[in-house]
Structures are given as C-alpha cells and as structure tokens.
PDB file of C-alpha atoms in Angstrom:
ATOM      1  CA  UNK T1266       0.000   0.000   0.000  1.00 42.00           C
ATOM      2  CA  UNK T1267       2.781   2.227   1.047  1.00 47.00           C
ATOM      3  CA  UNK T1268       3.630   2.281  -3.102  1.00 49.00           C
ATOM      4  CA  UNK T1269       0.223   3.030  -3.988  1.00 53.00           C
ATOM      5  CA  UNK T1270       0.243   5.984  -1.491  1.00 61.00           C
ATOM      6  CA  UNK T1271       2.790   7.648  -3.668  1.00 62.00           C
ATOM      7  CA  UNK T1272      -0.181   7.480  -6.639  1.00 72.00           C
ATOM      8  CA  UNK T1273      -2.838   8.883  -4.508  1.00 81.00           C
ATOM      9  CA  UNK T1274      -4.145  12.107  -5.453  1.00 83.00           C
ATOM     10  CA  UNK T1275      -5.842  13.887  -2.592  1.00 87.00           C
ATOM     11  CA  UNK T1276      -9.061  15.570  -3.643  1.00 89.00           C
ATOM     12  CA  UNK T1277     -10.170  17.067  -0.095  1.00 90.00           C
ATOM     13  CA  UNK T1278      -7.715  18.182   2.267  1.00 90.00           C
ATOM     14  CA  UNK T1279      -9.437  18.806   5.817  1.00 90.00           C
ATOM     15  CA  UNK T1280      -6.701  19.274   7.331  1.00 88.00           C
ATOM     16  CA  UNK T1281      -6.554  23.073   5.689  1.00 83.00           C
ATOM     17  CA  UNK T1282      -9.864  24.208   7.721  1.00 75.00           C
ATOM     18  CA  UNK T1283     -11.872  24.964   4.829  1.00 85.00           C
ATOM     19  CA  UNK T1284     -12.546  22.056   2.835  1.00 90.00           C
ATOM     20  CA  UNK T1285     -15.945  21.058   4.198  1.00 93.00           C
ATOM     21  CA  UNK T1286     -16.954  24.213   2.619  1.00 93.00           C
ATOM     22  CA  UNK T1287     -17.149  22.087  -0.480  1.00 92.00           C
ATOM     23  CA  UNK T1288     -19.739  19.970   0.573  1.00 92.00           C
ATOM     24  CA  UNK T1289     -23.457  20.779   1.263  1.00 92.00           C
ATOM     25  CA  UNK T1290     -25.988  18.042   3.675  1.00 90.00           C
ATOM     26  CA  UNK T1291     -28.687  16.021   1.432  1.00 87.00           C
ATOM     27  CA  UNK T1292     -30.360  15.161   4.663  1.00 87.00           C
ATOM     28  CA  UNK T1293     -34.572  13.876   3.774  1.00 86.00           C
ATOM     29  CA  UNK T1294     -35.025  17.191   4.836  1.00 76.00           C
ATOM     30  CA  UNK T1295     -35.141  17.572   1.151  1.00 67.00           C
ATOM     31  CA  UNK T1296     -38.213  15.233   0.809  1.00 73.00           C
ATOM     32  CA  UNK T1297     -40.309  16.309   3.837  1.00 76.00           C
ATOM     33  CA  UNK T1298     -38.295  13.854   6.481  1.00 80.00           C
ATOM     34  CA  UNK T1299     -36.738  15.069   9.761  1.00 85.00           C
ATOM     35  CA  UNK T1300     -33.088  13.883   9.744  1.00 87.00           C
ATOM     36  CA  UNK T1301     -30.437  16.164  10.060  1.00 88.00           C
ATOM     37  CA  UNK T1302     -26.491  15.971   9.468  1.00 91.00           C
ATOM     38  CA  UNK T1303     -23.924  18.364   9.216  1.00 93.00           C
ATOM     39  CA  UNK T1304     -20.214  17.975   8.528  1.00 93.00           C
ATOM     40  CA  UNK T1305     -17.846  20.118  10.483  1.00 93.00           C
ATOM     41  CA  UNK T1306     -14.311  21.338  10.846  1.00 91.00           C
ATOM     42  CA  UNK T1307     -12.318  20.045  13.930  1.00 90.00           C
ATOM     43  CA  UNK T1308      -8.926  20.831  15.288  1.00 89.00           C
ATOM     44  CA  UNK T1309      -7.336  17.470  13.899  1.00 88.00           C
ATOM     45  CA  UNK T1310      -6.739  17.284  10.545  1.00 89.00           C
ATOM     46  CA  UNK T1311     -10.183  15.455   9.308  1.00 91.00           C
ATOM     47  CA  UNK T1312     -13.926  16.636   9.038  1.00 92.00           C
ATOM     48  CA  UNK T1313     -16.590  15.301  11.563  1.00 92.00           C
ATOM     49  CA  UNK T1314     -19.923  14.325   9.916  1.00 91.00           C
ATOM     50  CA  UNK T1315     -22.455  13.774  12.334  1.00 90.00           C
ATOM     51  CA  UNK T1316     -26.496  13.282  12.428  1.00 87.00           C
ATOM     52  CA  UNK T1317     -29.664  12.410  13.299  1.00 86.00           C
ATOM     53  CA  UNK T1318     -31.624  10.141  10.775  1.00 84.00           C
ATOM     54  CA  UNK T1319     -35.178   9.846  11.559  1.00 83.00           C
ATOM     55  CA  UNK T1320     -36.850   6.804  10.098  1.00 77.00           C
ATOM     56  CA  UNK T1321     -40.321   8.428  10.340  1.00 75.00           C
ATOM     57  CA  UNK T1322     -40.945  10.537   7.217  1.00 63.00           C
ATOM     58  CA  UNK T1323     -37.922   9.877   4.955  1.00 66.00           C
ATOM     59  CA  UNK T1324     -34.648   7.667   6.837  1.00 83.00           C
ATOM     60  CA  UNK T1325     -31.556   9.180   5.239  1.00 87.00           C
ATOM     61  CA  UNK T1326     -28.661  11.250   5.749  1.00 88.00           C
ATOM     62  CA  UNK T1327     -25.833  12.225   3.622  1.00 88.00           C
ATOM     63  CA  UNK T1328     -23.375  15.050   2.232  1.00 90.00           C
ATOM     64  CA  UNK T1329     -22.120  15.897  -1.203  1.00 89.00           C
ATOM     65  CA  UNK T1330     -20.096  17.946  -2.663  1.00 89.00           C
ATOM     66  CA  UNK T1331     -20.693  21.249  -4.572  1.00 87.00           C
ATOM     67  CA  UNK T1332     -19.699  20.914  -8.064  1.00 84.00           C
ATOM     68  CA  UNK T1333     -16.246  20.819  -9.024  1.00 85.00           C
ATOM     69  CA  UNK T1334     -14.901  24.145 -10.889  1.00 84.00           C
ATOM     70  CA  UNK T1335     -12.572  21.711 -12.906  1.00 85.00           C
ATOM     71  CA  UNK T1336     -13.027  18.412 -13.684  1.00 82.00           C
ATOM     72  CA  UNK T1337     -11.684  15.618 -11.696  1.00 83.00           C
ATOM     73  CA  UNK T1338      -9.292  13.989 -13.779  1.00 82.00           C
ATOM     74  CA  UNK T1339      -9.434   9.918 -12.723  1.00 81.00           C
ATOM     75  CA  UNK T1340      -7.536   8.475 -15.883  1.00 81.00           C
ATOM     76  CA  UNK T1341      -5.902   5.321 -14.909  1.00 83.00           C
ATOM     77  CA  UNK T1342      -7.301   5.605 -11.956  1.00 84.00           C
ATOM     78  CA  UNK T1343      -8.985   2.483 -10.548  1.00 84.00           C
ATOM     79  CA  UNK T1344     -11.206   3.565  -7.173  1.00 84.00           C
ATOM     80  CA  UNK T1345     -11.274   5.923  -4.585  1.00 86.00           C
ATOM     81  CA  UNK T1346      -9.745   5.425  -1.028  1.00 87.00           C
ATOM     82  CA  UNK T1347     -11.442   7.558   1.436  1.00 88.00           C
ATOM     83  CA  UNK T1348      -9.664   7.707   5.124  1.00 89.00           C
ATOM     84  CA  UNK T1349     -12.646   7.135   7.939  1.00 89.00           C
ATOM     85  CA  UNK T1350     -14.214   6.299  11.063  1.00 88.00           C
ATOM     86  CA  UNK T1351     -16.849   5.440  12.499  1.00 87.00           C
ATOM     87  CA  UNK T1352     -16.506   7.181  16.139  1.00 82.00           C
ATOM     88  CA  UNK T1353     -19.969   6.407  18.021  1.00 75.00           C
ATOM     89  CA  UNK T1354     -22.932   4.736  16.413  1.00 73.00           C
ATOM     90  CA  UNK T1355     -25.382   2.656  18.742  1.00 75.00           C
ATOM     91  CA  UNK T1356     -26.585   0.961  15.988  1.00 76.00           C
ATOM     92  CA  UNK T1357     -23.747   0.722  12.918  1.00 76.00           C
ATOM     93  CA  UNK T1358     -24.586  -2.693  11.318  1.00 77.00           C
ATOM     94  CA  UNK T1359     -28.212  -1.016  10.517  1.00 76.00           C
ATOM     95  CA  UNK T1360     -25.879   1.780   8.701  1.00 79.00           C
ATOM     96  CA  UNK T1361     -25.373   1.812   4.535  1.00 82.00           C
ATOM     97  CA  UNK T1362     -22.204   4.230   3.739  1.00 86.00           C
ATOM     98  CA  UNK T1363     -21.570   4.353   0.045  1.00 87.00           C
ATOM     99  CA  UNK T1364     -20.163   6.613  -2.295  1.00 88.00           C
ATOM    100  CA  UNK T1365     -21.564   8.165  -5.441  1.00 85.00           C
ATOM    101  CA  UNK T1366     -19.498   9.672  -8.184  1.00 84.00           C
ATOM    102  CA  UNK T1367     -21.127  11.160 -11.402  1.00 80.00           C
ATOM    103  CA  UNK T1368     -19.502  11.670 -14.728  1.00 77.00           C
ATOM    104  CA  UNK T1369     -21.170  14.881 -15.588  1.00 77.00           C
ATOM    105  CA  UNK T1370     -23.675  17.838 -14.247  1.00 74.00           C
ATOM    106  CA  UNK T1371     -26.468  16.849 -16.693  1.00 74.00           C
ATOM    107  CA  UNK T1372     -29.241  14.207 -15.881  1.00 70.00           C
ATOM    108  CA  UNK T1373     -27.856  12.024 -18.613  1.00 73.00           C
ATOM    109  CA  UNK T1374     -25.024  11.396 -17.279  1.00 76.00           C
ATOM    110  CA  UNK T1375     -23.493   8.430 -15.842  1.00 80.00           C
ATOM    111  CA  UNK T1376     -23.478   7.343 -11.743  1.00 82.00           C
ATOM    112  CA  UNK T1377     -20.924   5.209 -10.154  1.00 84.00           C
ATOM    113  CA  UNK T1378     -21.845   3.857  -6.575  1.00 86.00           C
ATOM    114  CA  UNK T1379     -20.811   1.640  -4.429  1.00 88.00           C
ATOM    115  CA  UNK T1380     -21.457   0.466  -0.584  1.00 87.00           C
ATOM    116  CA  UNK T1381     -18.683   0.136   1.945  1.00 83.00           C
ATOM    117  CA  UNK T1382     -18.835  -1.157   5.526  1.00 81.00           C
ATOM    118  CA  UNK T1383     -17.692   0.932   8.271  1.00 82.00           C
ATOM    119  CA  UNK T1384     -17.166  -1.418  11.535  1.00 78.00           C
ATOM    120  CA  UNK T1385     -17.137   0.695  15.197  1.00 80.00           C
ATOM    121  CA  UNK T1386     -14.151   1.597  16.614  1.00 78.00           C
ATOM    122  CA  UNK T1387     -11.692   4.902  16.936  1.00 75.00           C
ATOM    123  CA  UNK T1388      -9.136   3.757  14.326  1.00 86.00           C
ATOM    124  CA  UNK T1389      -8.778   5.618  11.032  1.00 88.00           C
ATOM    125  CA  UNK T1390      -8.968   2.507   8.196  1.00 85.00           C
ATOM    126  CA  UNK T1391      -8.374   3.214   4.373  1.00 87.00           C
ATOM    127  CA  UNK T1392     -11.634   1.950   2.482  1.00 84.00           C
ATOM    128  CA  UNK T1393     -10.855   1.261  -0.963  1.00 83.00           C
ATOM    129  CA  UNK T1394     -13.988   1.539  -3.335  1.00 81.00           C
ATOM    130  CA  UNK T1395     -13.446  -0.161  -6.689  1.00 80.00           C
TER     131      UNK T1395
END
C-alpha cells in the first residue's frame, strides 16, 4: 500500500480548515423527512460528519459535494480510497455508507456507486472503493 500511497491524489484536504466548505448536507429534509447531518471542521486534521436520521418521514442522511470548478481527472485511476471512522454509532450494522461519483452535471449522465462497511471503533482505516 505504502507504493500506492505515492499514486494517490488527494481531492479534499481537511486538514486546511476549509474544505468542508465544499460539501453541502442532502439530509430527507429535502423530501419532507426530519433527519439532520452536518459535517464540520475540527482541530485534527479530518472533518466530523455527524447526524440524526429519523426513520419516520424519509430515513436518510448524507453530504455531497458542490460541483467541481474543474473536472476531476481519474484516468488510470482504478477507485477511490477515502480515510474514515466510524466514532460512536449505537446501531452501525443497521448503517449503509456508500459513495456516489457522477460523470457529468447533466441528468444524462453516468453514476458510479458503491457500498462500503464501516465497523465501530476509533481507528482511522483506508476503504478502498473499486
């Protein structure tokens, strides 16, 4: 892994205070539920997502980000590795935590996703989604 790090191309730095300014909460909210989430900077040098999702009127919570002002460029690239945690969950194996990358702005365009588990505990892991 330690050779692959050298490929890695880090999209969102948190680290610089500012990044989760990219990123905007897609809570039910948006559909008449209840849940709520926000993502927040912290004095480390990751974001903190947190969140209430209320199964009563809607059931999900979730962030994205704004649009990119250029491009991604993933040539050659086969996944995305995202550094995380799952700090305090009373309930995590009733959790889904997936990823969704699009192609393009338009409605035409084409949607990666894929589901990754997150066990408990206050380690950092590396998830690699394909």
């Amino acid at each position: 892994l330690a050779e692959a790090d050298a490929n890695l191309q880090t999209v969102f730095d948190f680290a610089t205070g500012n990044a989760t300014m990219s990123f905007e909460r897609i809570d039910d909210a948006i559909m008449g539920g209840i849940s709520l989430s926000a993502l927040k900077d912290t004095s480390e040098d990751y974001a903190s997502w947190s969140g209430i999702c209320r199964t009563d009127g809607g059931g999900f919570c979730g962030m994205r980000t704004l649009p990119f002002r250029e491009p991604l460029d993933a040539a050659g690239s086969d996944g995305i590795f995202v550094d995380c945690r799952l700090a305090s969950d009373d309930e995590p194996e009733r959790r889904v935590w997936k990823i969704t990358c699009r192609t393009d702005t338009s409605r035409g365009e084409m949607v990666y996703q894929a589901a990754f588990p997150l066990a408990a505990g206050s380690d950092f892991s590396r998830v690699f989604v394909p």
